Coordinates of C-alpha atoms and ligand atoms in Angstrom, one line a residue:
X992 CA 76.8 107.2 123.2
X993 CA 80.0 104.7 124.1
X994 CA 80.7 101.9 121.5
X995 CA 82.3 98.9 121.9
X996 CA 85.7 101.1 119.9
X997 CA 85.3 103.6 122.6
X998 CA 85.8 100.6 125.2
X999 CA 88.8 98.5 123.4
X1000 CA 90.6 101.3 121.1
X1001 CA 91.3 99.9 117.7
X1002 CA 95.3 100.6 116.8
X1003 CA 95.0 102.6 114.0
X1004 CA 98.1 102.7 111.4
X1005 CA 99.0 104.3 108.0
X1006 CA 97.7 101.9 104.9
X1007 CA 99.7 102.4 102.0
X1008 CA 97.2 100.9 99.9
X1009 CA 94.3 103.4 100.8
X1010 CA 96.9 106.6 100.1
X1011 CA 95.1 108.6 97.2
X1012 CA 98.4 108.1 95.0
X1013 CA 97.3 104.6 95.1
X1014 CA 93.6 105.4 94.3
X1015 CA 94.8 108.0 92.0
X1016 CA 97.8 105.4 90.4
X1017 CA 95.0 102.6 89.3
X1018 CA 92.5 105.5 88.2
X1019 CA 94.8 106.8 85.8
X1020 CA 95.8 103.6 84.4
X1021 CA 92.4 102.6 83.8
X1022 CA 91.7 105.8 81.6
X1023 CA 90.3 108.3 84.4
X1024 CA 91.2 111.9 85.2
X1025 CA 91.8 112.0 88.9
X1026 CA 92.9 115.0 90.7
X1027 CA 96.0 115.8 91.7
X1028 CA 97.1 114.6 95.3
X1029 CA 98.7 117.7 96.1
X1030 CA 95.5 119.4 95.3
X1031 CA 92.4 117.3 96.3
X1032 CA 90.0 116.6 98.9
X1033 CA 90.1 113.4 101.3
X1034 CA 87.2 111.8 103.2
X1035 CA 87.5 108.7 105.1
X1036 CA 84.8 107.3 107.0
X1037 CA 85.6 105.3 110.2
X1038 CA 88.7 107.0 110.3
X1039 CA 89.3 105.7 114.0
X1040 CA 92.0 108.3 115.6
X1041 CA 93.1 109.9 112.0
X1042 CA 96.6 107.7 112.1
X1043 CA 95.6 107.1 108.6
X1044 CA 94.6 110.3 107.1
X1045 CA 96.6 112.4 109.4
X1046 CA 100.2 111.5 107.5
X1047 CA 98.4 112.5 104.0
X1048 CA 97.1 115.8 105.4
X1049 CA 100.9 116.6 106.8
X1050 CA 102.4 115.6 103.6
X1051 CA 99.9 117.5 101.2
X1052 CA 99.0 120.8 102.6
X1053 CA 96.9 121.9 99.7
X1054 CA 94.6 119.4 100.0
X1055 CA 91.8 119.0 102.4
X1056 CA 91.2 116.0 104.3
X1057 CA 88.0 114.4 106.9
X1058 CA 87.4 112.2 108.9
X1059 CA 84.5 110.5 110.5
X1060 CA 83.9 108.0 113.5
X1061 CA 81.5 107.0 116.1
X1062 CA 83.7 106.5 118.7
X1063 CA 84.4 109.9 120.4
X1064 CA 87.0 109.0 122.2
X1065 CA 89.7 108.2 119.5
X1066 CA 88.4 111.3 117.6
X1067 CA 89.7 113.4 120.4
X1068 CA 93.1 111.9 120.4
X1069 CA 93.1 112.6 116.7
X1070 CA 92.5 116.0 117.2
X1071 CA 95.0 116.2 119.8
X1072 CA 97.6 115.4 117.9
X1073 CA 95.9 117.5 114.7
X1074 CA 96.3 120.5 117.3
X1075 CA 99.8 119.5 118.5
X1076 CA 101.0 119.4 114.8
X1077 CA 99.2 122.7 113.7
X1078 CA 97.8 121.1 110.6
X1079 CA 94.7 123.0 109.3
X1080 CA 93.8 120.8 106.5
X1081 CA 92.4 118.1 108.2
X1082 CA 89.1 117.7 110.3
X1083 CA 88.1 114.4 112.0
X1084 CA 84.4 114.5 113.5
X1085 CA 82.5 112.7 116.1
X1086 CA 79.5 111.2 113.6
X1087 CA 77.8 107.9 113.0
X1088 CA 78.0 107.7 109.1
X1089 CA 74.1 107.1 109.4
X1090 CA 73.7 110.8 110.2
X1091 CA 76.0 112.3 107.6
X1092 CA 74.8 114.4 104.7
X1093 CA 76.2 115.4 101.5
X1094 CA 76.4 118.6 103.1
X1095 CA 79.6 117.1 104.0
X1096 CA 81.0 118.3 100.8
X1097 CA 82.5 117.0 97.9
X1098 CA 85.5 114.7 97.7
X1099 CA 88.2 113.0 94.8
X1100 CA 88.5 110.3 97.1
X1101 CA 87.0 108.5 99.7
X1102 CA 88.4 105.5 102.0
X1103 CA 86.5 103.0 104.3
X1104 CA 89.1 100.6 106.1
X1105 CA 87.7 97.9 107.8
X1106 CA 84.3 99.4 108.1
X1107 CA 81.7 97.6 105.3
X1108 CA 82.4 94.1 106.8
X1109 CA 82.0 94.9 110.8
X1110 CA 78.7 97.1 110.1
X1111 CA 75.5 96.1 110.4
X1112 CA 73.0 96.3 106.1
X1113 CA 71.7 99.9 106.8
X1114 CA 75.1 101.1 107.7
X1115 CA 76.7 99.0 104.4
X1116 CA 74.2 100.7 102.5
X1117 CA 75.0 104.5 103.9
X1118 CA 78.8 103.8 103.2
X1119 CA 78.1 103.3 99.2
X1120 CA 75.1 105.7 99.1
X1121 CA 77.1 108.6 100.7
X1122 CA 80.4 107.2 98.6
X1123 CA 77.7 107.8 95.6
X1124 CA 76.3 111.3 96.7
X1125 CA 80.2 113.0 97.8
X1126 CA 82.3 111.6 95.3
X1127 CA 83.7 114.0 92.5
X1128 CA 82.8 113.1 88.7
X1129 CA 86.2 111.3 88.6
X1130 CA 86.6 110.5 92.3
X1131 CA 88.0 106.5 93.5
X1132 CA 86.1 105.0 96.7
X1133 CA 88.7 102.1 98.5
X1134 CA 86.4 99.9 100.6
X1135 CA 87.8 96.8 102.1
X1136 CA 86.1 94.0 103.2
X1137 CA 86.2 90.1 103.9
X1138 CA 85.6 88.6 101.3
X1139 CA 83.8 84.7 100.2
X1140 CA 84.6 82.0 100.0
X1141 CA 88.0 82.0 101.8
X1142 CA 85.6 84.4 104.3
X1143 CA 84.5 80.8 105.1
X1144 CA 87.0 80.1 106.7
X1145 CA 87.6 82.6 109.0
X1146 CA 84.2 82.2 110.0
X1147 CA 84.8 78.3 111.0
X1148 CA 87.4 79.6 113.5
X1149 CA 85.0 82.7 114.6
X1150 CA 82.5 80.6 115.5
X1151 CA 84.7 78.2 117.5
X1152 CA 86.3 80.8 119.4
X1153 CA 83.0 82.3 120.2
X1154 CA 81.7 79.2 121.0
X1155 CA 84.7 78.4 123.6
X1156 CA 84.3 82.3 124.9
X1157 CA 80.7 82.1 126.1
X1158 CA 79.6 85.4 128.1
X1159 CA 83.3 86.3 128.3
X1160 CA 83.3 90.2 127.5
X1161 CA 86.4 91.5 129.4
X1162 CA 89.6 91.8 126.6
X1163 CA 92.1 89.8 127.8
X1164 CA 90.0 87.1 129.0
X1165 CA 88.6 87.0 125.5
X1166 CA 92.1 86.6 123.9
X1167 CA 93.0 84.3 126.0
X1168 CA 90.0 82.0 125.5
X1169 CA 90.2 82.8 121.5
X1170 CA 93.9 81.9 121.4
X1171 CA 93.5 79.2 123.7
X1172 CA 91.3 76.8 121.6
X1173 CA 92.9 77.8 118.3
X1174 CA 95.7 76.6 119.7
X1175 CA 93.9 73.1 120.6
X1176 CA 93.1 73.0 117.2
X1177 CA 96.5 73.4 115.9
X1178 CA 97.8 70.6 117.7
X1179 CA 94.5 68.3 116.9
X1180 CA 96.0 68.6 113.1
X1181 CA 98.0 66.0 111.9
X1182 CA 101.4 67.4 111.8
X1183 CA 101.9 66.6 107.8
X1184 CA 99.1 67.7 105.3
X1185 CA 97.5 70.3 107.2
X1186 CA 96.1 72.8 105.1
X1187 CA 97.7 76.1 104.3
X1188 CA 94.6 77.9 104.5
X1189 CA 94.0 76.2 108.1
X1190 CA 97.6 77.2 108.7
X1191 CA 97.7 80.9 107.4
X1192 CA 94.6 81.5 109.4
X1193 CA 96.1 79.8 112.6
X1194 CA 98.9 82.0 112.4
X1195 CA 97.2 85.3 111.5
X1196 CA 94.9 85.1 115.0
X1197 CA 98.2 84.3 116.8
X1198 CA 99.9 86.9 115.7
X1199 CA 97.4 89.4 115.5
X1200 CA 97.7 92.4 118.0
X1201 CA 94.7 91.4 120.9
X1202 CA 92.8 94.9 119.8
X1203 CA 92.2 93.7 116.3
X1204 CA 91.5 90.2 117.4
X1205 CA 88.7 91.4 119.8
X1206 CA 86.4 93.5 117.1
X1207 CA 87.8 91.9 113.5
X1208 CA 87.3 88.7 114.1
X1209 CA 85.3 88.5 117.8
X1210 CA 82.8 91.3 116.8
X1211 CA 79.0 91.6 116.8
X1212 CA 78.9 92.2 112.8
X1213 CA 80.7 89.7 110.4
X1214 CA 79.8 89.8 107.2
X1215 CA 82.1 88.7 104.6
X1216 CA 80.6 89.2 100.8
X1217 CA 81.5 87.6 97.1
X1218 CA 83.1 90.0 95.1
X1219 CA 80.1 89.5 92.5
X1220 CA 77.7 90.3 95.7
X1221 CA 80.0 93.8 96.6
X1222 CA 79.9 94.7 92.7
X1223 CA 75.7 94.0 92.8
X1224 CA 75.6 95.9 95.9
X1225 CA 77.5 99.3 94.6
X1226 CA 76.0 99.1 91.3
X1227 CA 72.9 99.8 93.5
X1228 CA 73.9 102.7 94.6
X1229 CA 75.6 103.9 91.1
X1230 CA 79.1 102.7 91.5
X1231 CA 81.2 100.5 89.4
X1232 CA 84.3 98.2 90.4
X1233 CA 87.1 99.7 88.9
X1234 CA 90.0 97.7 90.1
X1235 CA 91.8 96.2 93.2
X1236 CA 94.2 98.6 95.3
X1237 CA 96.7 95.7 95.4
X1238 CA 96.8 95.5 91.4
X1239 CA 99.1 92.4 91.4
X1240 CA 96.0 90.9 93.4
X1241 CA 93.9 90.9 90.7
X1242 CA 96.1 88.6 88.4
X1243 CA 96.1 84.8 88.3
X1244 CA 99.5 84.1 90.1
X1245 CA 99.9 80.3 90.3
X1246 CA 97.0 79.4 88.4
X1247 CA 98.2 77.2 86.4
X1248 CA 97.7 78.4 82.5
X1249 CA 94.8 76.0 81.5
X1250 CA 92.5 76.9 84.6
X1251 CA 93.3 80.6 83.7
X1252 CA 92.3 80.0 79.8
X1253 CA 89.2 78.3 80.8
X1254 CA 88.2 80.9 83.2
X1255 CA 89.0 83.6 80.5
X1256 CA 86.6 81.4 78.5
X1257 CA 83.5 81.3 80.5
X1258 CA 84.1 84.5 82.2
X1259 CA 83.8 86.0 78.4
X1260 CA 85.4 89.2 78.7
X1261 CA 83.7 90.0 81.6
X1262 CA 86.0 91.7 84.4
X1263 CA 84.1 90.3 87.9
X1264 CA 83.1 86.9 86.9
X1265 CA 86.8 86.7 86.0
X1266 CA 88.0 87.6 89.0
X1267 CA 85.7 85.9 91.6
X1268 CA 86.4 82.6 89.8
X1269 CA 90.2 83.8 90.8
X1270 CA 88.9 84.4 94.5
X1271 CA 87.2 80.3 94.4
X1272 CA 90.1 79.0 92.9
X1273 CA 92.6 81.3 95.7
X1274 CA 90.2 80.6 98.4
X1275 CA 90.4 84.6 99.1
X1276 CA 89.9 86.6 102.2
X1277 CA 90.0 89.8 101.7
X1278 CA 89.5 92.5 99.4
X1279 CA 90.7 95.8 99.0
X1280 CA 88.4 96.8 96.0
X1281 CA 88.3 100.8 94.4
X1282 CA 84.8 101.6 92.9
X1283 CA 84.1 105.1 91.1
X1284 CA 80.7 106.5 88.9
X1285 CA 79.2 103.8 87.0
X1286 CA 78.8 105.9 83.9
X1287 CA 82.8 106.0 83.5
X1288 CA 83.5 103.8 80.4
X1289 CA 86.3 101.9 81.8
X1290 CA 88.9 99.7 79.3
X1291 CA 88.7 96.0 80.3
X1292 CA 92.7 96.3 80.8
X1293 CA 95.2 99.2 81.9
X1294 CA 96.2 101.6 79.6
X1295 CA 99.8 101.2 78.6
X1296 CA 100.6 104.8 77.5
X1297 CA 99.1 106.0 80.9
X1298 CA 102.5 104.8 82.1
X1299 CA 104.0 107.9 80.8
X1300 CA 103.0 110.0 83.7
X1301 CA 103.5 107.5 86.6
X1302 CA 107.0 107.4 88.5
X1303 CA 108.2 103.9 89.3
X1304 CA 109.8 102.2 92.2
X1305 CA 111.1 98.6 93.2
X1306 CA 112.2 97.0 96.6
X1307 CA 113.6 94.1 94.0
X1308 CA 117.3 93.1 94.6
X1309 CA 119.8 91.8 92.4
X1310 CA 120.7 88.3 93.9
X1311 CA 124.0 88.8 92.4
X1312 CA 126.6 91.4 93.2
X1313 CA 128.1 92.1 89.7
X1314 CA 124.8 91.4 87.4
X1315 CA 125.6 91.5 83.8
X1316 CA 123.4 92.9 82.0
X1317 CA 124.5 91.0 78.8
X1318 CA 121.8 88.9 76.9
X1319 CA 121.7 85.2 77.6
X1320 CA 123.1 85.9 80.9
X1321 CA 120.1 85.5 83.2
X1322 CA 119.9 87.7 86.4
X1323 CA 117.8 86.9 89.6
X1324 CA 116.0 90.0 91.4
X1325 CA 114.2 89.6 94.9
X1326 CA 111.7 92.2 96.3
X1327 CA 109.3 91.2 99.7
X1328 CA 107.4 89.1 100.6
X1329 CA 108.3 86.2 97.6
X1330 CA 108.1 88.6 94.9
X1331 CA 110.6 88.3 92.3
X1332 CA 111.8 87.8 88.6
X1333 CA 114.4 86.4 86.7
X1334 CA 115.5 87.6 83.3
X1335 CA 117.9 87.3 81.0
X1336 CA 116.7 90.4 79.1
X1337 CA 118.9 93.4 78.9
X1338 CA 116.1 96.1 79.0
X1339 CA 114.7 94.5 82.2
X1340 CA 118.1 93.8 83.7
X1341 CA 118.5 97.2 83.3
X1342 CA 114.9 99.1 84.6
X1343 CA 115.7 96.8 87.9
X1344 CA 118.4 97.7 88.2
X1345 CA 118.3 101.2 88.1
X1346 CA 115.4 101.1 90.5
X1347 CA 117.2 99.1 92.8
X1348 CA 120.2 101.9 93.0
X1349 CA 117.2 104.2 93.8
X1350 CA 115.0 102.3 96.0
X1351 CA 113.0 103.8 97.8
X1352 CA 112.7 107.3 95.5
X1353 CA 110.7 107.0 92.8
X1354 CA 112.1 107.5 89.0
X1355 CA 109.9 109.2 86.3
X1356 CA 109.3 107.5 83.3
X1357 CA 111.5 110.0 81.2
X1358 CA 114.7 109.2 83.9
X1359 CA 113.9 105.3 83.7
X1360 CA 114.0 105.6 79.9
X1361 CA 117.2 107.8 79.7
X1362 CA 118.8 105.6 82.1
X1363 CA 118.4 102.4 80.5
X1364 CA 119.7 104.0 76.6
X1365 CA 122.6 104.3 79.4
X1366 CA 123.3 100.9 80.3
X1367 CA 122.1 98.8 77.6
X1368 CA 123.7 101.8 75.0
X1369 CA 120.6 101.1 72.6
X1370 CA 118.1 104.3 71.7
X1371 CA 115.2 105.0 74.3
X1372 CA 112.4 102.3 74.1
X1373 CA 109.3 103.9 75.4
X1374 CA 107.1 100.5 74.7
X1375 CA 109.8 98.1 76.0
X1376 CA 109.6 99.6 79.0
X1377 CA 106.2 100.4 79.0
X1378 CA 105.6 96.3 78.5
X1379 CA 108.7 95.6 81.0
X1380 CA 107.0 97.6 84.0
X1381 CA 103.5 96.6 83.1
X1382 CA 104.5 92.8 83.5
X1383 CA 106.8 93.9 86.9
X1384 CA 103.9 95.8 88.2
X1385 CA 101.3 92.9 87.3
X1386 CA 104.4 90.7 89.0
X1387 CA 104.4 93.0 92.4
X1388 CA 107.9 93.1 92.0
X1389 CA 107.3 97.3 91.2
X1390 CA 105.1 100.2 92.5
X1391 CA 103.4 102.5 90.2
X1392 CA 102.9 106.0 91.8
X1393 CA 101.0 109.4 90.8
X1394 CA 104.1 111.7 92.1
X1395 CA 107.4 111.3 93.5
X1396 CA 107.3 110.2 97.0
X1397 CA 109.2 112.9 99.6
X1398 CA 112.1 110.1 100.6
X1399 CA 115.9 109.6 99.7
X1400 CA 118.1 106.6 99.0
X1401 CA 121.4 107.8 100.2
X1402 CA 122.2 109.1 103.6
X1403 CA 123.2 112.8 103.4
X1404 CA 125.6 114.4 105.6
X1405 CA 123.0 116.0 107.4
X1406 CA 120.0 113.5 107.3
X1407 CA 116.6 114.3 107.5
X1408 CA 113.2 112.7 109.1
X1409 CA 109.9 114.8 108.4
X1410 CA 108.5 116.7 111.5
X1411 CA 105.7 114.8 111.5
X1412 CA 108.0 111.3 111.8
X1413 CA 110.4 113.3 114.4
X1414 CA 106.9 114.4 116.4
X1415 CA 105.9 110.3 116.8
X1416 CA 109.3 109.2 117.6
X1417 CA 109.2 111.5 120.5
X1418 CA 105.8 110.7 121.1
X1419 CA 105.5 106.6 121.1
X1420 CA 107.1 103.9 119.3
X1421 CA 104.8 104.3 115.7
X1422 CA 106.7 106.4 113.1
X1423 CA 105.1 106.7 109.7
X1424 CA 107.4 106.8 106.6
X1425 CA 107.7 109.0 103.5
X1426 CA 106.0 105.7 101.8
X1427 CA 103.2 106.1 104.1
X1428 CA 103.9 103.0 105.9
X1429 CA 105.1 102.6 109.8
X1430 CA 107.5 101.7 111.4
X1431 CA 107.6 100.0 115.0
X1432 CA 110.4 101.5 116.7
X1433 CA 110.7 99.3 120.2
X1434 CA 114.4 100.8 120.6
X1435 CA 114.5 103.7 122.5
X1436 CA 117.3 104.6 121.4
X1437 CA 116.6 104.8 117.6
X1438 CA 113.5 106.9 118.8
X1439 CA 115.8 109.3 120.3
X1440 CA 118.0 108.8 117.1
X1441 CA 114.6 109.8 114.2
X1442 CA 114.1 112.7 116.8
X1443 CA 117.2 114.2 116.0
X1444 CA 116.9 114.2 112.8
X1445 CA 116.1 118.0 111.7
X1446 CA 118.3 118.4 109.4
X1447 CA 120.8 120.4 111.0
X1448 CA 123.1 117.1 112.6
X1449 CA 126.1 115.5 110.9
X1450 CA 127.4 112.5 112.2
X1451 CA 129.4 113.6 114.4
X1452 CA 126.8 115.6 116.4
X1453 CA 124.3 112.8 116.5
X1454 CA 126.8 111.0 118.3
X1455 CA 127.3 113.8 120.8
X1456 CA 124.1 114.1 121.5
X1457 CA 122.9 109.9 121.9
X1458 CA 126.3 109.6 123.8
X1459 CA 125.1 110.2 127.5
X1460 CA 121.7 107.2 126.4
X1461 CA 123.9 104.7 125.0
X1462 CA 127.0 104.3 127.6
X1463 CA 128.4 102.6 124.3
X1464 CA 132.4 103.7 123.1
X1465 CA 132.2 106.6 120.6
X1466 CA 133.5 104.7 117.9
X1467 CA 131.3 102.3 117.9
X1468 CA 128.2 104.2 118.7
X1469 CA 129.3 106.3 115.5
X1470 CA 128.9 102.7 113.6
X1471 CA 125.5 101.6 115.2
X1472 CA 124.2 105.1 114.2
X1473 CA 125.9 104.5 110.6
X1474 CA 124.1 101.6 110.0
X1475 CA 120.8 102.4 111.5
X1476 CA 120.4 105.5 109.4
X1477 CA 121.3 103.5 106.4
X1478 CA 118.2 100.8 107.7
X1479 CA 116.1 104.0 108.1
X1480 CA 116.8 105.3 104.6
X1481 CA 115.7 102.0 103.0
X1482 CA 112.2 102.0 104.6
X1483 CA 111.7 105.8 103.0
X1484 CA 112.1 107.2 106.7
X1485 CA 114.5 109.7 105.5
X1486 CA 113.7 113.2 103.3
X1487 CA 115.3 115.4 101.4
Ligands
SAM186 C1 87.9 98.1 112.5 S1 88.0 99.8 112.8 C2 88.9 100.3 111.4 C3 89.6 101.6 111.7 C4 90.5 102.1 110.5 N1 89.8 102.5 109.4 C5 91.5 101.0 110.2 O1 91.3 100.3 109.2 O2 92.5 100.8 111.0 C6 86.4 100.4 112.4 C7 86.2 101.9 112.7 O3 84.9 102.2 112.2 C8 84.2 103.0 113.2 N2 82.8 102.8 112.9 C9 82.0 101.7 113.1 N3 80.8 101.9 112.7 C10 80.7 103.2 112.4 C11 79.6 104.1 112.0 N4 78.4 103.6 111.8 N5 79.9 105.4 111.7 C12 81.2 105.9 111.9 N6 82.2 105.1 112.3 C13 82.0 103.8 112.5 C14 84.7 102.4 114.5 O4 84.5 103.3 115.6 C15 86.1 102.1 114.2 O5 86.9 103.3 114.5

């Protein structure tokens, strides 16, 4: 049978935040025993056309990966380009989740993007009861949904564009229509005051690519939960929150300190009511929430030591171009999206910036630590750094990882792009990265440029070979290419 996915194909993309180093990352500090992500087993349920899981099963050929969707038609493009890369470790089937059994087999972790929320209550309730019946002793579920009371919200402008869309089914008269009367609203608010929520939400459906419009916020199903109501509903089926996969979402941000302390207070230690009295007073949306077995005694905070076997990196910046790393001197550092930190503490000063020379490859702990005794010349201080990249991590200003990601930081005489990266850049304009995020590449020319990259090219013959597309002079092609490898390196596109 056709769904409505089958009809308007949903574009599906890598999530960095569903990768089972993330799952894995967050179950290890929290005082599980995950498997390995070089050696584990992968199910994802709506997996769409695999973009997702696909990426993992290239990068991790030990470990087995499936996927499931209803909608036949991007399973077979899946497994066209499964059978055009030659991986064997991953499977994606034509099922309705309804149908499957735990003959399915048995899995470390398990992902549901965008699923729980657009389903109708017997098909919520299969996601958590077959979550429940695969998942390993110590296996992490990721299951994202829209979450109350900020959920409100986008339900006041879902029900207004419906409302203006009537019996419109066709998709681009639908995104027109939706876009048109948002944008009526917009300009019915007055220009000062108008609320950030309003706005954020205003500029999300604008913005939003018309595909994931049409079926995330113009679908049949639309049911966005409290975090207590998603906590009541796994613990149904067996299954315990464990933590969010965003863990700088689950801290109080701006809050200011005495709302947090009286929060703290009431909640009494307990983790949930803690945290959806963060989601009233954030107004949140969406939640990205990891659940495992409920008889898992979980700490009510991260473990510390557990650091000791992560690897670290940091996007973070030093705003200055000689920092001293001197005490009393204080030092600005800017990662994305308004994450940041300023210090004047040496040890800090110096964790960020050795990450910042290595951006995007991970460090271990044991290079962080020798690194900074370096620069600061003090003796290693396994719980200074410990606290410093607890705080950072709380901060999003650092990633936590379960193993070294694949990418470099330096451009190498003879760069590198993994096959599978070189295989989409010759294929469309999509290109994951070694950090298991994409990259839109609307140049054709810097497609042509990550196809090339086996390896086997110096400078020199890249330029020979993009010469004849660019009809630029050979100096200055040599320059473009120069600085677009360098652009590439920094989003973890290139490998050793
Ligand atoms: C919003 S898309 C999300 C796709 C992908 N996980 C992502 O986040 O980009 C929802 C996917 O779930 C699939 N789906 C919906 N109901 C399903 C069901 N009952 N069983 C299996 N797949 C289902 C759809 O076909 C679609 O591919």
């Amino acid at each position: 049978m056709s769904t409505l996915y089958d009809e308007v194909i949903y574009p599906n993309t890598p999530f960095a935040q569903t990768h089972p180093g993330r799952l894995a990352t967050l179950a290890m500090l929290f005082g599980m025993d995950p498997a390995p992500i070089h050696r584990c087993r992968v199910l994802e349920l709506g997996c769409g056309d695999g973009e997702n899981l696909i990426p993992m099963a290239f990068e991790n050929p030990a470990s087995q990966f499936l996927g499931l969707d209803a909608a036949a038609k991007t399973i077979r493009a899946g497994n066209q380009e499964i059978a055009t890369l030659g991986l064997a470790n991953v499977r994606l089937e034509h099922m309705d989740i309804v149908d499957a059994g735990p003959d399915i087999g048995t899995f470390d972790y398990v992902i549901a993007h965008g699923l729980y929320s657009w389903v109708p209550e017997p098909v919520r309730d299969k996601l958590l009861a077959l979550a429940k019946a695969v998942l390993a002793p110590h296996g992490v579920a990721f299951v994202s949904y829209n979450a109350l009371p900020g959920g409100r919200v986008r339900q006041m402008f879902r029900d207004m564009m419906l409302f203006h869309l009537g019996a419109a089914t066709e998709l681009d008269a639908r995104i027109h229509g939706a876009r048109e009367v948002v944008q009526w609203f917009q300009a019915s608010q007055p220009s000062e005051g108008q609320s950030s929520v309003f706005q954020s939400q205003v500029d999300s459906i604008m913005e939003r690519r018309p595909q994931v419009l049409y079926h995330d916020e113009l679908g049949t199903v639309y049911h966005p939960v409290y975090l207590r109501e998603f906590a009541a509903h796994a613990a149904r089926f067996g299954l315990q929150f464990l933590s969010e996969a965003n863990y700088h979402d689950m801290q109080p941000g701006n809050l200011p300190s005495t709302v947090v302390a009286e929060i703290a207070r009431v909640a009494g230690g307990n983790r949930i009511v803690r945290d959806q009295y963060f989601d009233f007073m954030k107004c949140r949306m969406f939640r990205q929430t990891l659940i495992c077995h409920q008889d898992i005694l979980l700490p009510a905070a991260p473990l510390a030591a557990r650091l000791l076997s992560l690897y670290t990196a940091s996007a973070a910046k030093p705003v200055s171009a000689k920092p001293s790393l001197s005490s009393g001197v204080a030092e600005e550092f800017r990662g994305g999206r308004g994450t940041g930190v300023t210090t004047a503490h040496p040890l800090t000063k110096a964790v960020l910036l050795l990450l910042a020379e290595a951006w995007p490859q991970t460090l271990s702990i044991p290079e962080l630590l020798a690194g900074a005794s370096r620069l600061t010349g003090e003796p290693p201080d396994p719980e200074g750094v410990s606290q410093i990249l607890m705080a950072t991590y709380a901060a999003g200003v650092i990633e936590l990882h379960a193993q070294h990601l694949h990418c470099v930081a330096r451009v190498s005489q003879f760069p590198a792009a993994s096959e599978l990266a070189r295989s989409q850049a010759r294929r469309g304009r999509f290109v994951t990265t070694a950090r298991h995020t994409t990259i839109e590449a609307g140049d054709e020319n810097i497609r042509l440029l990550i196809g090339l990259l086996d390896g086997t090219r110096d400078l020199g013959a890249l330029t020979g070979e993009l010469a004849p597309f660019s009809g630029l002079p050979e100096a200055e092609l040599a320059h473009g290419i120069q600085v677009n490898l360098a652009r590439l390196a920094e989003m973890g596109m290139l490998v050793s």
